[in-house]
Each structure stands twice: as C-alpha cells, then as structure tokens.
C-alpha cells in the first residue's frame, strides 16, 4: 500500500466513523474507496467490515451516557443482532455479491419514512400500551425480529444499517432519539464485531487496509459521537433521512 492510497483510505475511514456514529452508512464511503484502488468486491467488503469495528466501539463509548439504564433492552436486542450478524456474514461468503441489491434501497427508504413519522408512531405506541396497561422497554417480538433481519443485512453488507435500526427503534420504543442512537451504535457494533470474527476465521482480509480503516474510523467515531450528541432531535432526524435517501439513490444508480 503506497502513501497516497493509505491517506485516501484513512480519510475515508475518518468520515465513515463519524457518519456511523451519528447516522450509519459509513460503509458507503470506505467500500467504494477500496473498490477504486482495485480491491475485489468481497475482499473489500470483508476488509471494510473488520476495519470499521473500532470506529463503532469508539461511537459506543461516546454515547455511554445515553446508554445508562438500557441494559435489559440491549441484552434482548443484542441477541438478535448477534444471531443476524453471524447469518449475514455466512451469507456473504456463499451468495452472489448482488443478492440484496434489489431490496436494500426499498428497505432504506422505508426506514427513512419511519424516522420521519417517528414522533407520531411513538405517540401511537404509547397510546396502545397505555390502553393495554403494558409498557415494554424492549419493543416486543416484532422489534426483535426486525433487529434480527437488520443484523442479517448488516453482516452481509451493512450500508445504511444504522438508518434501518433507527427507523425500527424509533417506531417501536418510547424513548428519546439520542438514547435510541446510542442503542443503534451498540447493535451495529455487535453485528460488525461478530461478522468480523467470522471473516477473520474463514475469509481473506487485507490487514494493511483494515488497519488504516481501524485507526481512521476510531477517530471518526469519537468525533461523530461528540457532534451527534449535541444535535437536537429534529436535526438528527433530518440528517438520518438525508443520508438514507442519498444511500438509496446511490445504490439504485450504481
């Protein structure tokens, strides 16, 4: 790896780590950068997933205050992310590289709609729970299955995984958007982490590129968390939608 390549990949990783902390979709920066330097698609995907793990961990650390009191929720939803991440990583090694191309843009746009409608949906969830006399902090089976499905996608590719998670969490849980963003970072981190373990065990990884991405994404994750925690809910919601729509258009055009 020559100096210019390392610099370009490192800069892309800083941006990806920051975007992942606030929204998700950082993969849409680092993955095309690796492709531009001639990395084969599967090698680029695997290397990128492994390299972005430190960035997600730094984002989780940056949101540690928002995660207080959410241990039970994280345990239940985290199990879904772990199972989905393993399944998605195994699918990547077996399915054609474009297997999810047709459905992913539709999923992301649906998630964007959920994010836009999140305040109204949250009020409906609250009214329904009040009427039934129940208040589920974990969102129930429907959310668990949604997180599982997102984990499968995240282990397979992962672009805009955060947008999908925020759409699900925001529509199913009664909580502040920043606290849900902290949960999103943990769940995405679990998916990336467990997928990386699978890749390290059975797939080829370009460790030089993964190392550059790891350092850059870790820095970007800290910076992104610092910025994201200061955004008001309306601004955060708008940023999620802009990134999600841009990701969908990019996938459709590409």
Coordinates of C-alpha atoms in Angstrom, one line a residue:
X1 CA 0.0 0.0 0.0
X2 CA 1.6 3.3 -1.1
X3 CA 1.3 6.6 0.9
X4 CA -1.4 8.2 -1.3
X5 CA -3.6 5.1 -1.1
X6 CA -3.2 4.9 2.7
X7 CA -4.0 8.6 3.0
X8 CA -7.2 8.3 0.9
X9 CA -8.4 5.2 2.7
X10 CA -7.6 6.8 6.1
X11 CA -9.5 10.0 5.3
X12 CA -12.5 7.9 4.1
X13 CA -12.4 5.9 7.3
X14 CA -12.5 9.1 9.5
X15 CA -15.5 10.3 7.6
X16 CA -17.1 6.8 7.8
X17 CA -16.6 6.5 11.5
X18 CA -18.1 9.9 12.1
X19 CA -21.2 9.2 9.9
X20 CA -21.7 5.7 11.5
X21 CA -21.7 7.3 15.0
X22 CA -24.4 9.9 14.1
X23 CA -26.4 8.0 11.4
X24 CA -24.9 5.0 9.8
X25 CA -23.9 4.4 6.2
X26 CA -20.2 4.9 6.6
X27 CA -19.7 1.8 4.5
X28 CA -20.8 3.8 1.5
X29 CA -17.6 5.9 1.9
X30 CA -15.0 3.3 2.7
X31 CA -16.3 0.4 0.5
X32 CA -16.2 2.4 -2.8
X33 CA -12.8 3.8 -1.8
X34 CA -11.4 0.3 -1.6
X35 CA -13.0 -0.6 -4.9
X36 CA -11.5 2.5 -6.5
X37 CA -8.0 1.2 -5.5
X38 CA -8.6 -2.2 -7.2
X39 CA -9.7 -4.3 -4.3
X40 CA -12.1 -7.1 -5.4
X41 CA -15.7 -6.6 -4.0
X42 CA -15.8 -9.5 -1.5
X43 CA -12.3 -8.7 -0.2
X44 CA -13.2 -5.0 0.1
X45 CA -16.4 -5.8 1.9
X46 CA -14.7 -8.2 4.4
X47 CA -11.7 -5.8 5.0
X48 CA -14.0 -2.9 5.4
X49 CA -16.2 -4.6 8.0
X50 CA -13.2 -5.6 10.1
X51 CA -11.7 -2.2 9.8
X52 CA -14.8 -0.3 10.9
X53 CA -15.2 -2.2 14.2
X54 CA -13.0 0.1 16.2
X55 CA -15.0 3.1 14.9
X56 CA -18.3 1.6 16.1
X57 CA -16.7 0.9 19.5
X58 CA -15.5 4.4 19.8
X59 CA -19.0 5.7 18.9
X60 CA -20.5 3.4 21.7
X61 CA -18.0 4.9 24.1
X62 CA -19.0 8.4 23.0
X63 CA -22.7 7.6 23.7
X64 CA -22.0 5.9 27.0
X65 CA -24.2 8.4 29.0
X66 CA -27.2 7.8 26.8
X67 CA -26.9 4.1 27.3
X68 CA -27.4 4.2 31.1
X69 CA -30.4 2.3 32.3
X70 CA -30.8 0.4 29.0
X71 CA -29.0 -2.8 30.0
X72 CA -32.1 -5.1 29.7
X73 CA -33.1 -3.7 26.3
X74 CA -29.5 -4.1 25.0
X75 CA -29.3 -7.7 26.1
X76 CA -32.5 -8.8 24.4
X77 CA -32.0 -6.8 21.2
X78 CA -28.3 -7.5 21.2
X79 CA -29.0 -11.3 21.0
X80 CA -31.0 -10.6 17.8
X81 CA -28.1 -8.6 16.3
X82 CA -25.5 -11.3 17.1
X83 CA -27.6 -14.1 15.5
X84 CA -28.3 -11.9 12.5
X85 CA -24.7 -10.8 12.1
X86 CA -23.5 -14.4 12.0
X87 CA -26.1 -15.4 9.5
X88 CA -25.3 -12.4 7.3
X89 CA -21.6 -13.0 7.3
X90 CA -22.1 -16.6 6.3
X91 CA -24.4 -15.5 3.5
X92 CA -21.8 -13.1 2.2
X93 CA -19.4 -16.0 1.7
X94 CA -22.0 -18.1 -0.1
X95 CA -24.4 -15.8 -2.0
X96 CA -23.7 -13.7 -5.2
X97 CA -22.4 -10.2 -4.3
X98 CA -25.5 -8.5 -5.7
X99 CA -28.1 -10.7 -3.9
X100 CA -29.5 -7.8 -1.8
X101 CA -29.2 -5.1 -4.5
X102 CA -32.9 -5.0 -5.4
X103 CA -34.4 -4.9 -2.0
X104 CA -32.0 -2.8 0.0
X105 CA -32.9 0.6 -1.4
X106 CA -36.6 -0.1 -0.7
X107 CA -35.7 -1.1 2.9
X108 CA -33.7 2.1 3.4
X109 CA -36.4 4.4 2.1
X110 CA -38.9 2.6 4.3
X111 CA -36.7 3.2 7.3
X112 CA -36.4 6.9 6.3
X113 CA -40.2 7.1 6.3
X114 CA -40.3 5.5 9.7
X115 CA -37.8 8.1 11.0
X116 CA -39.9 11.0 9.6
X117 CA -43.0 9.5 11.2
X118 CA -41.3 8.6 14.4
X119 CA -42.9 11.2 16.7
X120 CA -46.4 10.2 15.5
X121 CA -45.7 6.5 15.7
X122 CA -44.2 6.8 19.2
X123 CA -47.4 8.5 20.3
X124 CA -49.5 5.7 18.9
X125 CA -47.3 3.1 20.5
X126 CA -47.6 4.9 23.8
X127 CA -51.4 5.2 23.5
X128 CA -51.7 1.5 22.6
X129 CA -49.5 0.5 25.6
X130 CA -51.5 2.8 27.9
X131 CA -54.7 1.2 26.8
X132 CA -53.4 -2.3 27.4
X133 CA -51.7 -1.3 30.6
X134 CA -48.3 -2.5 29.4
X135 CA -45.0 -0.7 28.8
X136 CA -42.5 -2.9 27.1
X137 CA -39.0 -1.4 27.2
X138 CA -37.7 -3.9 24.6
X139 CA -40.3 -3.3 21.9
X140 CA -41.7 -6.9 21.9
X141 CA -41.3 -9.7 19.4
X142 CA -41.9 -7.6 16.3
X143 CA -38.9 -5.3 17.1
X144 CA -36.7 -8.3 18.0
X145 CA -37.4 -9.9 14.6
X146 CA -36.8 -6.5 12.8
X147 CA -33.4 -6.2 14.6
X148 CA -32.6 -9.8 13.6
X149 CA -33.4 -9.1 9.9
X150 CA -31.3 -5.9 10.1
X151 CA -28.5 -7.9 11.6
X152 CA -28.6 -10.4 8.7
X153 CA -28.3 -7.5 6.2
X154 CA -25.6 -5.8 8.4
X155 CA -23.5 -8.9 8.4
X156 CA -23.9 -9.3 4.7
X157 CA -23.1 -5.7 3.7
X158 CA -24.2 -3.1 6.2
X159 CA -24.5 0.1 4.3
X160 CA -27.3 2.2 6.0
X161 CA -27.7 -0.4 8.7
X162 CA -27.9 2.4 11.2
X163 CA -30.8 4.1 9.2
X164 CA -32.7 0.8 9.3
X165 CA -32.1 0.4 13.0
X166 CA -33.2 4.0 13.8
X167 CA -36.4 3.5 11.8
X168 CA -37.2 0.4 13.8
X169 CA -36.2 1.6 17.2
X170 CA -37.9 5.0 16.8
X171 CA -41.2 3.5 15.7
X172 CA -41.3 0.8 18.4
X173 CA -39.9 2.3 21.5
X174 CA -40.9 5.1 23.8
X175 CA -37.6 6.9 24.3
X176 CA -35.5 9.9 23.3
X177 CA -33.9 9.9 19.9
X178 CA -30.4 10.3 21.3
X179 CA -30.8 7.3 23.7
X180 CA -32.0 5.3 20.7
X181 CA -29.0 6.4 18.7
X182 CA -26.8 5.0 21.5
X183 CA -28.6 1.7 21.2
X184 CA -28.2 1.7 17.5
X185 CA -24.5 2.1 17.9
X186 CA -24.3 -0.9 20.2
X187 CA -26.4 -3.1 18.0
X188 CA -24.4 -2.2 14.8
X189 CA -21.2 -2.8 16.8
X190 CA -22.4 -6.3 17.7
X191 CA -23.2 -7.1 14.1
X192 CA -19.9 -5.8 12.8
X193 CA -18.0 -7.4 15.6
X194 CA -19.5 -10.9 15.2
X195 CA -19.3 -10.7 11.4
X196 CA -15.6 -9.7 11.7
X197 CA -14.9 -12.8 13.9
X198 CA -16.4 -15.0 11.1
X199 CA -14.4 -13.2 8.4
X200 CA -11.1 -13.5 10.4
X201 CA -11.7 -17.2 10.8
X202 CA -12.6 -18.2 7.2
X203 CA -12.1 -15.3 4.8
X204 CA -9.1 -13.4 3.3
X205 CA -8.5 -9.9 4.7
X206 CA -6.2 -7.2 3.6
X207 CA -4.8 -6.4 7.0
X208 CA -2.9 -3.3 5.9
X209 CA -6.1 -1.6 4.6
X210 CA -8.1 -2.9 7.6
X211 CA -5.5 -1.3 10.0
X212 CA -5.7 2.0 8.2
X213 CA -9.5 1.9 8.3
X214 CA -9.5 0.9 12.0
X215 CA -7.4 3.9 13.1
X216 CA -9.3 6.4 10.9
X217 CA -12.8 5.1 11.9
X218 CA -11.9 5.1 15.6
X219 CA -11.0 8.8 15.4
X220 CA -14.1 9.5 13.3
X221 CA -16.3 7.6 15.8
X222 CA -15.2 9.8 18.7
X223 CA -15.7 13.0 16.7
X224 CA -19.0 11.9 15.3
X225 CA -20.4 10.9 18.8
X226 CA -19.3 14.3 20.1
X227 CA -21.2 16.1 17.3
X228 CA -24.2 13.8 17.2
X229 CA -25.0 14.1 20.9
X230 CA -25.3 17.8 20.5
X231 CA -27.8 17.7 17.6
X232 CA -31.5 18.4 18.5
X233 CA -33.9 15.6 17.6
X234 CA -35.2 17.4 14.6
X235 CA -31.8 18.0 13.1
X236 CA -30.7 14.4 13.9
X237 CA -33.9 13.0 12.3
X238 CA -33.3 15.2 9.2
X239 CA -29.7 14.1 8.9
X240 CA -30.7 10.4 9.1
X241 CA -33.3 10.9 6.3
X242 CA -30.8 12.8 4.0
X243 CA -28.2 10.1 4.4
X244 CA -30.7 7.3 3.9
X245 CA -32.2 8.8 0.8
X246 CA -28.7 9.6 -0.6
X247 CA -27.7 6.0 0.1
X248 CA -30.7 4.6 -1.7
X249 CA -30.2 6.7 -4.8
X250 CA -26.5 5.8 -4.9
X251 CA -27.4 2.1 -4.8
X252 CA -30.0 2.4 -7.4
X253 CA -27.8 4.4 -9.8
X254 CA -24.8 2.2 -9.1

